Amino acid sequence: MTHCTNCTFGWGFCPVKDLQLDPENDGVEFRYYEEGDIIFMEGDRADSFYYLYKQGKVKIYKTDLNNRKVTLRLVRDCQFLGLHAFLGNGFHTNTSKVLEPTLVCKISGKHFETLAANNPILKLNILGRLTKQLELMENKLTALETVQ
């Protein structure tokens, strides 16, 4: 399996290449999703997290009190999804819907613990990505408040 060559996130980090993940590893699974597929839903247990590998686009949305789907962000190739639920409360608080054919690397919690224990670069990368996501969400909230 080849690694990502043009990460849109611009971090130059690919868990598949840099951590030498492969489908033979226990706790790592590669799966191809078609447009319209759901990877996880609000309320699902978050015992794994996902990495869009090489290609794809996924919409992350939350259902509001009026049953409207509010888009939180779009996830593209070489980005993580489901990470905050996995590291946080253990349940997904949003839904991920595939917008175009997507290849996903699913990393189980047990396998992640082993990877993180042996790779401080992974921890720093994930912390950096979560920080960037928080910054983007803060900017989105600020923009919404400005409109109101």
PDB file of C-alpha atoms in Angstrom:
ATOM      1  CA  MET A   1       0.000   0.000   0.000  1.00  0.00           C
ATOM      2  CA  THR A   2       1.395   3.411  -0.885  1.00  0.00           C
ATOM      3  CA  HIS A   3       1.119   6.454   1.324  1.00  0.00           C
ATOM      4  CA  CYS A   4      -0.461   9.844   0.775  1.00  0.00           C
ATOM      5  CA  THR A   5       1.549  12.065  -1.520  1.00  0.00           C
ATOM      6  CA  ASN A   6      -0.334  15.356  -1.374  1.00  0.00           C
ATOM      7  CA  CYS A   7      -1.834  15.836   2.058  1.00  0.00           C
ATOM      8  CA  THR A   8      -4.316  18.709   1.849  1.00  0.00           C
ATOM      9  CA  PHE A   9      -3.782  19.408   5.534  1.00  0.00           C
ATOM     10  CA  GLY A  10      -0.168  20.280   4.787  1.00  0.00           C
ATOM     11  CA  TRP A  11       1.375  18.569   7.799  1.00  0.00           C
ATOM     12  CA  GLY A  12       3.481  16.144   5.826  1.00  0.00           C
ATOM     13  CA  PHE A  13       2.462  13.354   8.205  1.00  0.00           C
ATOM     14  CA  CYS A  14       0.825  10.163   7.065  1.00  0.00           C
ATOM     15  CA  PRO A  15       0.115   7.563   9.766  1.00  0.00           C
ATOM     16  CA  VAL A  16       0.110   4.802   7.185  1.00  0.00           C
ATOM     17  CA  LYS A  17       3.620   5.633   6.000  1.00  0.00           C
ATOM     18  CA  ASP A  18       5.150   7.170   9.118  1.00  0.00           C
ATOM     19  CA  LEU A  19       3.787   4.560  11.530  1.00  0.00           C
ATOM     20  CA  GLN A  20       4.083   1.756   8.985  1.00  0.00           C
ATOM     21  CA  LEU A  21       0.451   0.729   9.308  1.00  0.00           C
ATOM     22  CA  ASP A  22      -0.845  -2.068   7.166  1.00  0.00           C
ATOM     23  CA  PRO A  23      -4.041  -4.139   6.948  1.00  0.00           C
ATOM     24  CA  GLU A  24      -2.204  -7.114   8.439  1.00  0.00           C
ATOM     25  CA  ASN A  25      -1.772  -5.254  11.750  1.00  0.00           C
ATOM     26  CA  ASP A  26      -4.253  -6.143  14.436  1.00  0.00           C
ATOM     27  CA  GLY A  27      -6.439  -3.128  15.048  1.00  0.00           C
ATOM     28  CA  VAL A  28      -5.942  -1.454  11.660  1.00  0.00           C
ATOM     29  CA  GLU A  29      -8.517  -1.822   8.924  1.00  0.00           C
ATOM     30  CA  PHE A  30      -8.722  -0.211   5.486  1.00  0.00           C
ATOM     31  CA  ARG A  31     -12.200   0.247   4.078  1.00  0.00           C
ATOM     32  CA  TYR A  32     -13.579   1.827   0.912  1.00  0.00           C
ATOM     33  CA  TYR A  33     -16.773   3.880   1.271  1.00  0.00           C
ATOM     34  CA  GLU A  34     -19.103   4.993  -1.518  1.00  0.00           C
ATOM     35  CA  GLU A  35     -20.900   8.332  -1.768  1.00  0.00           C
ATOM     36  CA  GLY A  36     -23.772   8.442   0.733  1.00  0.00           C
ATOM     37  CA  ASP A  37     -22.284   5.888   3.136  1.00  0.00           C
ATOM     38  CA  ILE A  38     -22.213   6.723   6.843  1.00  0.00           C
ATOM     39  CA  ILE A  39     -18.937   6.009   8.650  1.00  0.00           C
ATOM     40  CA  PHE A  40     -20.293   6.738  12.137  1.00  0.00           C
ATOM     41  CA  MET A  41     -23.428   8.358  13.584  1.00  0.00           C
ATOM     42  CA  GLU A  42     -24.243  10.543  16.563  1.00  0.00           C
ATOM     43  CA  GLY A  43     -24.433   8.299  19.614  1.00  0.00           C
ATOM     44  CA  ASP A  44     -22.229   5.502  18.207  1.00  0.00           C
ATOM     45  CA  ARG A  45     -19.484   4.263  20.527  1.00  0.00           C
ATOM     46  CA  ALA A  46     -16.102   5.729  19.565  1.00  0.00           C
ATOM     47  CA  ASP A  47     -13.762   2.798  20.126  1.00  0.00           C
ATOM     48  CA  SER A  48     -11.718   3.701  17.028  1.00  0.00           C
ATOM     49  CA  PHE A  49     -10.827   6.741  14.999  1.00  0.00           C
ATOM     50  CA  TYR A  50     -10.388   7.208  11.275  1.00  0.00           C
ATOM     51  CA  TYR A  51      -7.925   8.636   8.808  1.00  0.00           C
ATOM     52  CA  LEU A  52      -8.930   9.517   5.234  1.00  0.00           C
ATOM     53  CA  TYR A  53      -6.252   7.765   3.269  1.00  0.00           C
ATOM     54  CA  LYS A  54      -5.138   9.168  -0.096  1.00  0.00           C
ATOM     55  CA  GLN A  55      -8.583  10.189  -1.348  1.00  0.00           C
ATOM     56  CA  GLY A  56     -12.057  11.180  -0.333  1.00  0.00           C
ATOM     57  CA  LYS A  57     -14.356  13.761   1.148  1.00  0.00           C
ATOM     58  CA  VAL A  58     -16.595  13.373   4.191  1.00  0.00           C
ATOM     59  CA  LYS A  59     -19.122  15.777   5.693  1.00  0.00           C
ATOM     60  CA  ILE A  60     -19.258  15.971   9.474  1.00  0.00           C
ATOM     61  CA  TYR A  61     -22.638  17.201  10.662  1.00  0.00           C
ATOM     62  CA  LYS A  62     -24.767  17.427  13.767  1.00  0.00           C
ATOM     63  CA  THR A  63     -28.553  17.264  13.968  1.00  0.00           C
ATOM     64  CA  ASP A  64     -29.990  20.299  15.784  1.00  0.00           C
ATOM     65  CA  LEU A  65     -33.127  20.507  17.950  1.00  0.00           C
ATOM     66  CA  ASN A  66     -35.260  21.208  14.857  1.00  0.00           C
ATOM     67  CA  ASN A  67     -33.929  18.022  13.207  1.00  0.00           C
ATOM     68  CA  ARG A  68     -31.846  20.028  10.698  1.00  0.00           C
ATOM     69  CA  LYS A  69     -28.432  18.766   9.680  1.00  0.00           C
ATOM     70  CA  VAL A  70     -25.820  21.435  10.453  1.00  0.00           C
ATOM     71  CA  THR A  71     -22.489  20.931   8.673  1.00  0.00           C
ATOM     72  CA  LEU A  72     -19.579  21.320  11.078  1.00  0.00           C
ATOM     73  CA  ARG A  73     -16.743  20.680   8.645  1.00  0.00           C
ATOM     74  CA  LEU A  74     -15.585  18.834   5.576  1.00  0.00           C
ATOM     75  CA  VAL A  75     -12.846  16.264   5.957  1.00  0.00           C
ATOM     76  CA  ARG A  76     -10.588  15.563   2.997  1.00  0.00           C
ATOM     77  CA  ASP A  77      -7.763  13.185   2.181  1.00  0.00           C
ATOM     78  CA  CYS A  78      -5.018  12.844   4.781  1.00  0.00           C
ATOM     79  CA  GLN A  79      -7.160  14.125   7.658  1.00  0.00           C
ATOM     80  CA  PHE A  80      -8.456  12.464  10.818  1.00  0.00           C
ATOM     81  CA  LEU A  81     -12.090  12.128  11.809  1.00  0.00           C
ATOM     82  CA  GLY A  82     -13.796  10.840  14.933  1.00  0.00           C
ATOM     83  CA  LEU A  83     -10.693  11.695  16.913  1.00  0.00           C
ATOM     84  CA  HIS A  84     -12.191  14.042  19.505  1.00  0.00           C
ATOM     85  CA  ALA A  85     -14.924  11.522  20.379  1.00  0.00           C
ATOM     86  CA  PHE A  86     -12.370   8.746  20.615  1.00  0.00           C
ATOM     87  CA  LEU A  87     -10.062  10.767  22.885  1.00  0.00           C
ATOM     88  CA  GLY A  88     -12.918  12.427  24.776  1.00  0.00           C
ATOM     89  CA  ASN A  89     -16.160  11.007  26.019  1.00  0.00           C
ATOM     90  CA  GLY A  90     -16.210   7.787  24.027  1.00  0.00           C
ATOM     91  CA  PHE A  91     -19.338   8.504  21.961  1.00  0.00           C
ATOM     92  CA  HIS A  92     -19.679  10.311  18.647  1.00  0.00           C
ATOM     93  CA  THR A  93     -21.478  13.630  18.963  1.00  0.00           C
ATOM     94  CA  ASN A  94     -21.871  14.028  15.211  1.00  0.00           C
ATOM     95  CA  THR A  95     -22.369  12.013  12.025  1.00  0.00           C
ATOM     96  CA  SER A  96     -19.957  11.465   9.140  1.00  0.00           C
ATOM     97  CA  LYS A  97     -21.415  11.102   5.643  1.00  0.00           C
ATOM     98  CA  VAL A  98     -19.261  10.258   2.620  1.00  0.00           C
ATOM     99  CA  LEU A  99     -19.576  12.846  -0.182  1.00  0.00           C
ATOM    100  CA  GLU A 100     -17.272  11.172  -2.687  1.00  0.00           C
ATOM    101  CA  PRO A 101     -15.577   7.759  -2.836  1.00  0.00           C
ATOM    102  CA  THR A 102     -13.293   7.517   0.174  1.00  0.00           C
ATOM    103  CA  LEU A 103     -10.602   5.158   1.390  1.00  0.00           C
ATOM    104  CA  VAL A 104     -10.448   5.121   5.196  1.00  0.00           C
ATOM    105  CA  CYS A 105      -7.928   3.692   7.615  1.00  0.00           C
ATOM    106  CA  LYS A 106      -9.705   2.730  10.847  1.00  0.00           C
ATOM    107  CA  ILE A 107      -7.404   2.520  13.864  1.00  0.00           C
ATOM    108  CA  SER A 108      -8.689   0.716  16.956  1.00  0.00           C
ATOM    109  CA  GLY A 109      -8.250   2.149  20.436  1.00  0.00           C
ATOM    110  CA  LYS A 110      -6.008  -0.673  21.580  1.00  0.00           C
ATOM    111  CA  HIS A 111      -3.747  -0.317  18.582  1.00  0.00           C
ATOM    112  CA  PHE A 112      -3.634   3.463  19.024  1.00  0.00           C
ATOM    113  CA  GLU A 113      -2.445   3.066  22.624  1.00  0.00           C
ATOM    114  CA  THR A 114       0.473   0.959  21.415  1.00  0.00           C
ATOM    115  CA  LEU A 115       1.271   3.383  18.586  1.00  0.00           C
ATOM    116  CA  ALA A 116       1.086   6.458  20.832  1.00  0.00           C
ATOM    117  CA  ALA A 117       3.199   4.884  23.565  1.00  0.00           C
ATOM    118  CA  ASN A 118       5.996   4.240  21.083  1.00  0.00           C
ATOM    119  CA  ASN A 119       5.704   7.383  18.962  1.00  0.00           C
ATOM    120  CA  PRO A 120       5.773  10.877  20.501  1.00  0.00           C
ATOM    121  CA  ILE A 121       5.543  12.411  17.003  1.00  0.00           C
ATOM    122  CA  LEU A 122       2.091  10.861  16.634  1.00  0.00           C
ATOM    123  CA  LYS A 123       0.950  12.510  19.881  1.00  0.00           C
ATOM    124  CA  LEU A 124       2.267  15.903  18.793  1.00  0.00           C
ATOM    125  CA  ASN A 125       0.690  15.581  15.360  1.00  0.00           C
ATOM    126  CA  ILE A 126      -2.706  14.688  16.776  1.00  0.00           C
ATOM    127  CA  LEU A 127      -2.517  17.496  19.333  1.00  0.00           C
ATOM    128  CA  GLY A 128      -1.652  19.926  16.538  1.00  0.00           C
ATOM    129  CA  ARG A 129      -4.536  18.751  14.384  1.00  0.00           C
ATOM    130  CA  LEU A 130      -7.030  18.962  17.242  1.00  0.00           C
ATOM    131  CA  THR A 131      -5.795  22.464  18.023  1.00  0.00           C
ATOM    132  CA  LYS A 132      -6.257  23.484  14.384  1.00  0.00           C
ATOM    133  CA  GLN A 133      -9.793  22.029  14.336  1.00  0.00           C
ATOM    134  CA  LEU A 134     -10.634  23.972  17.499  1.00  0.00           C
ATOM    135  CA  GLU A 135      -9.305  27.167  15.921  1.00  0.00           C
ATOM    136  CA  LEU A 136     -11.396  26.607  12.788  1.00  0.00           C
ATOM    137  CA  MET A 137     -14.532  25.988  14.862  1.00  0.00           C
ATOM    138  CA  GLU A 138     -13.887  29.141  16.904  1.00  0.00           C
ATOM    139  CA  ASN A 139     -13.564  31.140  13.683  1.00  0.00           C
ATOM    140  CA  LYS A 140     -16.804  29.624  12.385  1.00  0.00           C
ATOM    141  CA  LEU A 141     -18.629  30.539  15.603  1.00  0.00           C
ATOM    142  CA  THR A 142     -17.247  34.073  15.479  1.00  0.00           C
ATOM    143  CA  ALA A 143     -18.461  34.441  11.900  1.00  0.00           C
ATOM    144  CA  LEU A 144     -21.938  33.220  12.908  1.00  0.00           C
ATOM    145  CA  GLU A 145     -22.124  35.698  15.800  1.00  0.00           C
ATOM    146  CA  THR A 146     -21.102  38.524  13.482  1.00  0.00           C
ATOM    147  CA  VAL A 147     -23.993  37.691  11.106  1.00  0.00           C
ATOM    148  CA  GLN A 148     -26.570  37.736  13.911  1.00  0.00           C
TER     149      GLN A 148
END
